[in-house]
């Protein structure tokens, strides 16, 4: 899913491979009024894409394609056989769809397996807890870890009560505000607990809503800090333990985790294209990630984003359209481990960075879109606002900030404009990284609209005479 990931990229990359077709802010001789008029002329094409995706023969296609894959393969954890099977299936699907230059680009990705896991409250009463170990966590000894619990609501409270933490299991009952603010407890919880001598950490699931559902995700260890087992527990159990300790109850938990880390595995990013008719070396990239966590089906995170990205190219191809520059679909691998496949793709392709007009990533759900998130220059933002006007027939016209995504941040930080789809994040984080991420969470009609937005934006930007201006 969309996750905060920051990578330093040298500013000199912006100057690489400049070509005469590249539009810089100071080189375009056209007025903004002329650009607006050019975009307005795409009204009929946009309507044709919308009609095909939402009302025509392609309606529900992305949903049905996705259901076939996830029902067949299931979850697709980095390093798993399920992920590699899905990659091979998708490569064949893209070839059979008639897309061009379909190929796999090899990468090395993390391989972690959760194994058997359990957490049982022994005091003040017996209670078997639902847990999900966090990615890359170590396991416990075979007999598990049995220890008293220290419940805290923040890192600040943990520091104030550091002498109490030694030899205990730290339970974080941090309140949920939003994902970006709250996820730090999942990512750093084990490290901060280990620094004060804790034996393990249990983190309240980072979720906007819970029906006793634990939510997994990536966590990070730190050099020089002992590694301790860490898992997420349900919102309900975290709040219950907080109430118990407020009454003076002593809580003892036995935690068992069979998690193991293995050497990096071989994998692939999956690529397909519609090659540009006039500037084939220039690229508009549309993407989602094919990997998922090992719970649920990975239908929402990020099957939906991957499949509307495929659908965007299918819709454009079905209408016999070929944009001036190349439309490139990339289905990333190992996004959930921090954009591992995307980083290796960036390293391989950054020499051509000046040829990338726009990078797009859908990784925050494919519910009914409210608009497009965008990061780029003010001139580029003004152009994107005009492009989004073409989507007035389906009432998705807004342009928001913060277009970043885990897999496209590398490009954005190097100056390439970036866009992400925005929809119902409260619903998204109710299912995110949980057993509930299945096809039941998906809505075919909403996926149709999301695919239409993705196709219109990617096609128009790829077919305009000039690339998006950069800062």
Coordinates of N, CA and C in Angstrom, one line a residue, residues 213-426:
X213 N -10.1 -7.6 14.1 CA -9.3 -8.0 13.0 C -7.9 -7.4 13.2
X214 N -6.9 -8.3 13.3 CA -5.5 -7.8 13.3 C -5.0 -7.5 11.9
X215 N -4.1 -6.5 11.8 CA -3.6 -6.0 10.6 C -2.1 -6.1 10.6
X216 N -1.5 -6.7 9.6 CA -0.1 -6.9 9.6 C 0.6 -5.7 8.8
X217 N 1.8 -5.8 8.5 CA 2.6 -4.8 7.7 C 4.0 -4.9 8.0
X218 N 4.8 -4.0 7.4 CA 6.2 -4.1 7.5 C 6.7 -3.4 8.8
X219 N 7.7 -3.9 9.4 CA 8.4 -3.2 10.5 C 9.9 -3.2 10.2
X220 N 10.6 -2.3 10.9 CA 12.0 -2.2 10.6 C 12.9 -2.3 11.9
X221 N 13.9 -3.1 11.8 CA 14.9 -3.2 12.9 C 15.9 -2.1 12.6
X222 N 16.8 -1.8 13.7 CA 17.8 -0.8 13.6 C 19.1 -1.4 14.0
X223 N 20.1 -1.1 13.2 CA 21.5 -1.5 13.6 C 21.9 -1.1 15.0
X224 N 22.4 -2.0 15.7 CA 22.9 -1.7 17.1 C 21.8 -1.8 18.1
X225 N 20.6 -2.2 17.7 CA 19.5 -2.3 18.7 C 19.1 -3.8 18.7
X226 N 18.9 -4.5 19.8 CA 18.5 -5.9 19.8 C 17.2 -6.1 19.0
X227 N 17.2 -7.2 18.3 CA 15.9 -7.5 17.6 C 15.0 -8.3 18.5
X228 N 13.8 -7.9 18.6 CA 12.8 -8.6 19.4 C 11.6 -9.0 18.6
X229 N 10.9 -10.0 18.9 CA 9.7 -10.4 18.2 C 8.6 -9.3 18.3
X230 N 7.9 -9.1 17.2 CA 6.8 -8.1 17.2 C 5.7 -8.5 16.3
X231 N 4.5 -8.2 16.8 CA 3.2 -8.5 16.1 C 2.2 -7.5 16.3
X232 N 1.2 -7.5 15.5 CA 0.0 -6.6 15.7 C -1.1 -7.4 16.4
X233 N -1.8 -6.7 17.3 CA -3.0 -7.3 17.9 C -4.2 -6.5 17.5
X234 N -5.4 -6.9 17.9 CA -6.6 -6.2 17.5 C -6.7 -4.9 18.3
X235 N -7.5 -4.0 17.8 CA -7.9 -2.7 18.5 C -8.6 -3.1 19.8
X236 N -9.4 -4.1 19.7 CA -10.2 -4.5 20.9 C -9.4 -5.0 22.0
X237 N -8.4 -5.8 21.7 CA -7.5 -6.4 22.8 C -6.6 -5.3 23.3
X238 N -6.1 -4.4 22.5 CA -5.3 -3.3 23.0 C -6.0 -2.4 23.9
X239 N -7.3 -2.1 23.6 CA -8.1 -1.2 24.5 C -8.5 -2.0 25.7
X240 N -8.8 -3.3 25.6 CA -9.1 -4.0 26.8 C -7.9 -4.1 27.8
X241 N -6.7 -4.3 27.3 CA -5.6 -4.4 28.2 C -5.3 -3.0 28.8
X242 N -5.6 -1.9 28.1 CA -5.4 -0.6 28.6 C -6.4 -0.4 29.8
X243 N -7.6 -0.8 29.6 CA -8.6 -0.7 30.7 C -8.2 -1.6 31.9
X244 N -7.7 -2.8 31.7 CA -7.3 -3.7 32.8 C -6.2 -3.0 33.6
X245 N -5.1 -2.5 33.0 CA -4.0 -2.0 33.8 C -4.4 -0.7 34.5
X246 N -5.4 0.0 33.9 CA -5.9 1.2 34.6 C -6.6 0.9 35.9
X247 N -7.1 -0.4 36.0 CA -7.7 -0.8 37.3 C -6.7 -1.5 38.2
X248 N -5.5 -1.6 37.8 CA -4.5 -2.2 38.6 C -4.2 -3.6 38.4
X249 N -4.8 -4.2 37.3 CA -4.6 -5.6 37.0 C -3.2 -5.9 36.5
X250 N -2.6 -7.0 36.9 CA -1.4 -7.5 36.3 C -1.7 -8.3 35.1
X251 N -1.1 -8.1 33.9 CA -1.4 -8.9 32.7 C -0.1 -9.6 32.4
X252 N -0.3 -10.9 32.1 CA 0.8 -11.8 31.7 C 0.4 -12.5 30.4
X253 N 1.3 -12.4 29.4 CA 1.0 -13.0 28.1 C 2.1 -14.0 27.7
X254 N 1.7 -15.1 27.1 CA 2.6 -16.0 26.5 C 2.6 -15.8 25.0
X255 N 3.7 -15.4 24.4 CA 3.8 -15.1 22.9 C 4.6 -16.2 22.3
X256 N 4.1 -16.8 21.2 CA 4.9 -17.7 20.4 C 4.8 -17.3 18.9
X257 N 6.0 -17.2 18.3 CA 6.1 -16.8 16.9 C 7.1 -17.7 16.2
X258 N 6.7 -18.3 15.1 CA 7.6 -19.1 14.3 C 8.2 -18.4 13.1
X259 N 8.2 -17.1 13.2 CA 8.7 -16.3 12.0 C 10.2 -16.6 11.7
X260 N 10.5 -16.6 10.4 CA 11.9 -16.8 9.9 C 12.2 -15.9 8.7
X261 N 13.4 -15.4 8.7 CA 13.9 -14.6 7.5 C 14.8 -15.5 6.7
X262 N 14.7 -15.5 5.4 CA 15.5 -16.3 4.5 C 16.3 -15.4 3.6
X263 N 17.3 -15.9 2.9 CA 18.0 -15.1 1.9 C 17.1 -14.5 0.8
X264 N 17.5 -13.4 0.3 CA 16.6 -12.8 -0.8 C 16.3 -13.7 -1.9
X265 N 15.1 -13.6 -2.4 CA 14.6 -14.5 -3.5 C 14.7 -13.8 -4.8
X266 N 14.6 -14.6 -5.9 CA 14.5 -14.0 -7.3 C 13.1 -13.7 -7.6
X267 N 12.8 -12.6 -8.2 CA 11.5 -12.2 -8.6 C 11.6 -11.3 -9.8
X268 N 10.4 -10.7 -10.2 CA 10.4 -9.8 -11.4 C 9.3 -8.7 -11.2
X269 N 9.7 -7.6 -11.8 CA 8.6 -6.6 -12.2 C 8.1 -7.0 -13.5
X270 N 6.8 -6.8 -13.7 CA 6.1 -7.2 -14.9 C 5.7 -6.0 -15.7
X271 N 6.1 -6.0 -17.0 CA 6.1 -4.8 -17.9 C 5.3 -5.1 -19.2
X272 N 4.5 -4.1 -19.6 CA 3.8 -4.2 -20.9 C 3.6 -2.8 -21.4
X273 N 3.4 -2.6 -22.7 CA 3.4 -1.3 -23.3 C 2.4 -1.2 -24.4
X274 N 2.0 0.1 -24.7 CA 1.5 0.5 -26.0 C 2.5 1.5 -26.4
X275 N 3.2 1.1 -27.5 CA 4.4 1.9 -27.9 C 3.9 3.2 -28.6
X276 N 4.5 4.3 -28.3 CA 4.1 5.6 -28.8 C 4.3 5.8 -30.3
X277 N 3.4 6.5 -30.9 CA 3.5 6.7 -32.4 C 4.4 7.8 -32.8
X278 N 4.7 8.8 -32.0 CA 5.6 9.9 -32.4 C 6.8 10.0 -31.6
X279 N 6.7 9.8 -30.3 CA 7.8 9.9 -29.3 C 7.9 8.6 -28.5
X280 N 8.2 7.5 -29.2 CA 8.2 6.2 -28.5 C 9.1 6.1 -27.3
X281 N 10.2 6.9 -27.3 CA 11.2 6.9 -26.2 C 10.7 7.6 -25.0
X282 N 9.6 8.4 -25.1 CA 9.1 9.1 -24.0 C 8.0 8.2 -23.3
X283 N 7.8 8.4 -22.0 CA 7.0 7.4 -21.3 C 6.0 8.1 -20.3
X284 N 4.7 7.6 -20.3 CA 3.8 7.7 -19.2 C 3.7 6.4 -18.6
X285 N 4.0 6.3 -17.3 CA 4.0 5.0 -16.6 C 2.8 4.9 -15.7
X286 N 2.1 3.8 -15.8 CA 0.9 3.5 -15.0 C 1.2 2.2 -14.2
X287 N 0.9 2.2 -12.9 CA 1.4 1.0 -12.2 C 0.5 0.7 -10.9
X288 N 0.7 -0.5 -10.4 CA 0.2 -1.0 -9.1 C 1.1 -2.1 -8.8
X289 N 1.0 -2.6 -7.5 CA 1.9 -3.7 -7.2 C 1.2 -5.0 -7.1
X290 N 1.9 -6.1 -7.5 CA 1.3 -7.4 -7.6 C 1.4 -8.2 -6.4
X291 N 2.4 -7.9 -5.5 CA 2.6 -8.6 -4.3 C 1.6 -8.2 -3.3
X292 N 1.4 -8.9 -2.2 CA 0.5 -8.6 -1.1 C 1.1 -9.2 0.2
X293 N 0.4 -9.0 1.3 CA 0.7 -9.7 2.5 C 0.1 -11.1 2.4
X294 N 0.4 -12.0 3.4 CA 0.0 -13.4 3.3 C -1.3 -13.7 4.0
X295 N -2.1 -12.6 4.1 CA -3.5 -12.8 4.7 C -4.5 -12.3 3.7
X296 N -5.7 -12.8 3.7 CA -6.7 -12.4 2.8 C -6.2 -12.8 1.4
X297 N -6.7 -12.0 0.4 CA -6.4 -12.3 -1.0 C -5.6 -11.3 -1.7
X298 N -5.3 -10.2 -1.0 CA -4.6 -9.1 -1.6 C -5.4 -8.5 -2.8
X299 N -6.7 -8.6 -2.7 CA -7.6 -8.1 -3.7 C -7.6 -6.5 -3.8
X300 N -7.7 -5.9 -2.6 CA -7.7 -4.5 -2.5 C -6.3 -3.9 -2.5
X301 N -5.4 -4.5 -1.8 CA -4.0 -4.0 -1.7 C -3.1 -5.0 -2.2
X302 N -2.7 -5.0 -3.5 CA -3.1 -3.9 -4.4 C -3.6 -4.5 -5.7
X303 N -4.3 -5.6 -5.6 CA -4.9 -6.2 -6.8 C -5.7 -5.2 -7.6
X304 N -6.5 -4.4 -6.9 CA -7.3 -3.4 -7.6 C -6.5 -2.4 -8.4
X305 N -5.5 -1.9 -7.7 CA -4.6 -0.9 -8.4 C -3.9 -1.5 -9.6
X306 N -3.4 -2.7 -9.4 CA -2.7 -3.4 -10.5 C -3.6 -3.6 -11.7
X307 N -4.8 -4.0 -11.4 CA -5.7 -4.4 -12.5 C -6.4 -3.2 -13.2
X308 N -6.6 -2.1 -12.5 CA -7.1 -0.9 -13.2 C -6.0 -0.3 -14.1
X309 N -4.7 -0.6 -13.7 CA -3.6 -0.1 -14.5 C -3.5 -0.9 -15.8
X310 N -3.7 -2.2 -15.7 CA -3.8 -3.1 -16.9 C -5.0 -2.7 -17.7
X311 N -6.2 -2.4 -17.0 CA -7.4 -2.1 -17.7 C -7.2 -0.8 -18.5
X312 N -6.5 0.2 -18.0 CA -6.3 1.4 -18.7 C -5.7 1.2 -20.1
X313 N -4.7 0.3 -20.2 CA -4.1 0.0 -21.5 C -5.1 -0.8 -22.3
X314 N -5.8 -1.7 -21.7 CA -6.8 -2.5 -22.5 C -7.9 -1.6 -23.1
X315 N -8.4 -0.6 -22.3 CA -9.4 0.3 -22.8 C -8.9 1.1 -24.0
X316 N -7.7 1.6 -23.9 CA -7.1 2.4 -24.9 C -6.9 1.6 -26.2
X317 N -6.4 0.4 -26.0 CA -6.2 -0.5 -27.1 C -7.5 -0.9 -27.8
X318 N -8.5 -1.2 -27.0 CA -9.9 -1.6 -27.5 C -10.4 -0.5 -28.4
X319 N -10.1 0.8 -28.1 CA -10.7 1.9 -28.9 C -9.8 2.2 -30.1
X320 N -8.7 1.4 -30.3 CA -7.8 1.6 -31.5 C -7.0 2.9 -31.3
X321 N -6.7 3.3 -30.1 CA -6.0 4.5 -29.9 C -4.5 4.2 -29.7
X322 N -3.6 5.0 -30.2 CA -2.2 4.9 -30.0 C -1.6 6.3 -29.7
X323 N -1.3 6.5 -28.4 CA -0.8 7.9 -28.1 C 0.6 8.2 -28.7
X324 N 0.9 9.4 -28.6 CA 2.2 9.9 -29.2 C 3.4 9.3 -28.5
X325 N 3.3 9.2 -27.2 CA 4.4 8.6 -26.4 C 4.0 7.3 -25.8
X326 N 4.9 6.5 -25.4 CA 4.6 5.2 -24.9 C 3.9 5.2 -23.6
X327 N 2.9 4.3 -23.5 CA 2.2 4.0 -22.2 C 2.8 2.7 -21.7
X328 N 3.4 2.8 -20.5 CA 4.1 1.6 -20.0 C 3.4 1.2 -18.7
X329 N 2.9 0.0 -18.7 CA 2.4 -0.6 -17.5 C 3.5 -1.4 -16.7
X330 N 3.6 -1.1 -15.4 CA 4.5 -1.9 -14.6 C 3.8 -2.4 -13.4
X331 N 3.8 -3.7 -13.2 CA 3.3 -4.3 -12.0 C 4.5 -4.7 -11.1
X332 N 4.6 -3.9 -10.0 CA 5.7 -4.0 -9.1 C 5.7 -5.2 -8.3
X333 N 6.9 -5.6 -7.8 CA 7.0 -6.7 -6.9 C 7.7 -6.2 -5.6
X334 N 7.3 -6.8 -4.5 CA 7.8 -6.5 -3.2 C 7.6 -5.0 -2.8
X335 N 6.5 -4.4 -3.1 CA 6.2 -3.1 -2.6 C 6.0 -3.1 -1.1
X336 N 5.4 -4.2 -0.6 CA 5.0 -4.2 0.8 C 6.3 -4.2 1.7
X337 N 7.4 -4.5 1.2 CA 8.7 -4.5 1.9 C 9.4 -3.2 1.7
X338 N 8.7 -2.2 1.2 CA 9.3 -0.9 1.1 C 9.7 -0.5 -0.3
X339 N 9.0 -1.0 -1.3 CA 9.2 -0.6 -2.7 C 10.5 -1.2 -3.3
X340 N 10.8 -2.4 -2.9 CA 12.1 -3.1 -3.3 C 12.2 -3.2 -4.8
X341 N 11.1 -3.8 -5.4 CA 11.2 -4.0 -6.9 C 11.2 -2.6 -7.6
X342 N 10.5 -1.7 -7.1 CA 10.4 -0.4 -7.8 C 11.8 0.4 -7.7
X343 N 12.5 0.2 -6.6 CA 13.8 0.9 -6.4 C 14.8 0.3 -7.4
X344 N 14.7 -1.1 -7.6 CA 15.6 -1.7 -8.6 C 15.3 -1.3 -10.0
X345 N 14.0 -1.1 -10.3 CA 13.6 -0.6 -11.6 C 14.1 0.8 -11.8
X346 N 14.0 1.6 -10.8 CA 14.5 3.0 -10.9 C 16.0 3.0 -11.2
X347 N 16.7 2.2 -10.5 CA 18.2 2.1 -10.7 C 18.5 1.7 -12.1
X348 N 17.7 0.8 -12.7 CA 17.9 0.3 -14.0 C 17.5 1.3 -15.1
X349 N 16.6 2.2 -14.8 CA 16.0 3.1 -15.9 C 16.2 4.6 -15.7
X350 N 16.9 5.0 -14.6 CA 17.0 6.4 -14.3 C 17.8 7.2 -15.3
X351 N 18.7 6.5 -16.1 CA 19.4 7.2 -17.1 C 18.5 7.9 -18.1
X352 N 17.3 7.4 -18.2 CA 16.3 8.0 -19.2 C 15.3 8.8 -18.5
X353 N 15.6 9.4 -17.3 CA 14.6 10.0 -16.5 C 14.0 11.2 -17.2
X354 N 14.7 11.9 -18.0 CA 14.1 13.1 -18.7 C 13.0 12.7 -19.7
X355 N 12.9 11.4 -20.0 CA 11.9 11.0 -21.0 C 10.6 10.5 -20.3
X356 N 10.5 10.6 -18.9 CA 9.3 10.3 -18.2 C 8.5 11.5 -18.0
X357 N 7.3 11.5 -18.6 CA 6.4 12.7 -18.5 C 5.6 12.6 -17.2
X358 N 5.1 11.4 -16.8 CA 4.3 11.3 -15.7 C 4.4 9.9 -15.2
X359 N 4.5 9.7 -13.8 CA 4.5 8.4 -13.2 C 3.2 8.3 -12.4
X360 N 2.4 7.2 -12.5 CA 1.1 7.0 -11.9 C 1.1 5.7 -11.1
X361 N 0.6 5.8 -9.9 CA 0.5 4.6 -9.1 C -0.8 4.6 -8.3
X362 N -1.6 3.5 -8.5 CA -2.8 3.3 -7.7 C -2.5 2.2 -6.6
X363 N -2.5 2.7 -5.4 CA -2.2 1.8 -4.3 C -2.9 2.3 -3.0
X364 N -4.1 2.9 -3.1 CA -4.9 3.3 -2.0 C -6.3 2.9 -2.2
X365 N -6.6 1.8 -2.8 CA -7.9 1.3 -3.1 C -8.5 1.7 -4.4
X366 N -9.4 1.0 -4.9 CA -10.2 1.3 -6.1 C -11.7 1.4 -5.8
X367 N -11.9 2.1 -4.7 CA -13.3 2.4 -4.4 C -13.7 3.6 -5.3
X368 N -14.9 4.2 -5.1 CA -15.3 5.3 -5.9 C -14.3 6.5 -5.8
X369 N -13.6 6.8 -6.9 CA -12.6 7.9 -6.8 C -13.2 9.3 -6.5
X370 N -12.5 10.0 -5.7 CA -12.9 11.4 -5.4 C -12.0 12.4 -6.2
X371 N -10.9 11.9 -6.8 CA -10.1 12.7 -7.6 C -8.7 12.1 -7.7
X372 N -7.8 13.0 -8.2 CA -6.4 12.6 -8.4 C -5.5 13.4 -7.5
X373 N -4.6 12.7 -6.8 CA -3.5 13.3 -6.1 C -2.4 13.6 -7.0
X374 N -1.7 14.7 -6.9 CA -0.7 15.1 -7.9 C 0.4 15.8 -7.2
X375 N 1.7 15.5 -7.6 CA 2.9 16.2 -7.2 C 3.6 16.6 -8.4
X376 N 3.9 17.9 -8.6 CA 4.6 18.4 -9.7 C 4.6 20.0 -9.7
X377 N 5.1 20.6 -10.7 CA 5.2 22.0 -10.8 C 3.8 22.6 -10.9
X378 N 3.7 23.9 -10.6 CA 2.5 24.6 -10.7 C 1.9 24.6 -12.1
X379 N 2.8 24.7 -13.1 CA 2.3 24.6 -14.5 C 1.8 23.2 -14.8
X380 N 2.5 22.2 -14.3 CA 2.0 20.9 -14.6 C 0.6 20.6 -13.8
X381 N 0.5 21.2 -12.6 CA -0.8 21.0 -11.9 C -1.9 21.7 -12.6
X382 N -1.6 22.9 -13.2 CA -2.7 23.6 -14.0 C -3.1 22.7 -15.2
X383 N -2.2 22.0 -15.8 CA -2.5 21.1 -16.9 C -3.3 20.0 -16.4
X384 N -2.9 19.4 -15.3 CA -3.7 18.2 -14.8 C -5.1 18.6 -14.4
X385 N -5.3 19.8 -13.9 CA -6.7 20.3 -13.6 C -7.5 20.3 -14.9
X386 N -6.9 20.7 -16.0 CA -7.7 20.8 -17.3 C -8.0 19.3 -17.7
X387 N -7.0 18.4 -17.6 CA -7.2 17.0 -18.0 C -8.4 16.4 -17.1
X388 N -8.4 16.7 -15.9 CA -9.4 16.2 -15.0 C -10.8 16.7 -15.3
X389 N -10.9 17.9 -16.0 CA -12.2 18.4 -16.4 C -12.9 17.4 -17.4
X390 N -12.1 16.7 -18.1 CA -12.6 15.7 -19.1 C -13.4 14.6 -18.4
X391 N -13.2 14.5 -17.1 CA -13.9 13.4 -16.4 C -15.2 13.9 -15.7
X392 N -15.7 15.1 -16.1 CA -16.9 15.6 -15.6 C -18.1 14.7 -15.7
X393 N -18.2 13.9 -16.8 CA -19.4 13.0 -17.0 C -19.5 12.0 -15.8
X394 N -18.4 11.6 -15.2 CA -18.5 10.7 -14.0 C -18.2 11.4 -12.7
X395 N -18.1 12.8 -12.8 CA -18.0 13.6 -11.6 C -16.8 13.3 -10.7
X396 N -15.6 13.1 -11.4 CA -14.4 12.9 -10.8 C -13.4 13.9 -11.4
X397 N -13.4 15.1 -10.8 CA -12.6 16.2 -11.5 C -11.6 16.9 -10.6
X398 N -11.5 16.5 -9.3 CA -10.7 17.3 -8.4 C -9.2 16.8 -8.5
X399 N -8.3 17.8 -8.3 CA -6.9 17.5 -8.2 C -6.4 17.9 -6.8
X400 N -5.9 17.0 -6.1 CA -5.4 17.2 -4.7 C -3.9 17.2 -4.7
X401 N -3.3 17.4 -3.5 CA -1.8 17.4 -3.4 C -1.4 15.9 -3.1
X402 N -0.1 15.8 -2.8 CA 0.5 14.5 -2.3 C 0.2 13.4 -3.3
X403 N 0.8 13.4 -4.5 CA 0.7 12.3 -5.4 C 1.7 11.2 -5.2
X404 N 2.4 11.3 -4.1 CA 3.5 10.3 -3.9 C 2.9 8.9 -3.6
X405 N 3.7 7.9 -3.9 CA 3.4 6.5 -3.6 C 4.7 5.8 -3.4
X406 N 4.7 4.7 -2.7 CA 6.0 4.0 -2.4 C 6.7 3.6 -3.7
X407 N 6.1 3.2 -4.7 CA 6.8 2.7 -5.9 C 7.1 3.8 -6.9
X408 N 6.6 5.0 -6.8 CA 6.9 6.1 -7.7 C 7.6 7.2 -7.0
X409 N 7.9 7.1 -5.7 CA 8.6 8.2 -5.0 C 10.0 8.5 -5.5
X410 N 10.6 7.4 -6.0 CA 12.0 7.5 -6.5 C 12.0 8.5 -7.7
X411 N 11.0 8.4 -8.6 CA 10.9 9.3 -9.7 C 10.5 10.7 -9.3
X412 N 9.5 10.8 -8.4 CA 9.0 12.1 -8.0 C 10.1 12.9 -7.3
X413 N 10.9 12.3 -6.5 CA 12.0 13.0 -5.8 C 13.0 13.4 -6.7
X414 N 13.1 12.8 -7.9 CA 14.0 13.3 -8.9 C 13.4 14.3 -9.9
X415 N 12.2 14.7 -9.6 CA 11.6 15.8 -10.4 C 10.5 15.4 -11.4
X416 N 10.2 14.1 -11.5 CA 9.2 13.7 -12.5 C 7.8 13.9 -11.8
X417 N 6.9 14.5 -12.5 CA 5.5 14.6 -12.0 C 4.9 13.2 -11.6
X418 N 4.1 13.2 -10.5 CA 3.6 11.9 -10.1 C 2.1 12.1 -9.7
X419 N 1.3 11.0 -9.9 CA -0.1 11.0 -9.6 C -0.5 9.7 -9.0
X420 N -1.5 9.8 -8.0 CA -2.1 8.7 -7.4 C -3.6 8.9 -7.3
X421 N -4.3 7.7 -7.3 CA -5.8 7.8 -7.2 C -6.2 8.0 -5.8
X422 N -7.2 8.8 -5.6 CA -7.7 9.1 -4.2 C -9.2 8.6 -4.1
X423 N -9.5 7.8 -3.1 CA -10.8 7.4 -2.8 C -11.1 7.3 -1.3
X424 N -11.9 6.4 -0.9 CA -12.4 6.3 0.5 C -11.3 5.6 1.4
X425 N -10.5 6.4 2.0 CA -9.4 5.9 2.8 C -9.9 5.3 4.1
X426 N -11.0 5.7 4.6 CA -11.5 5.1 5.8 C -11.9 3.7 5.6

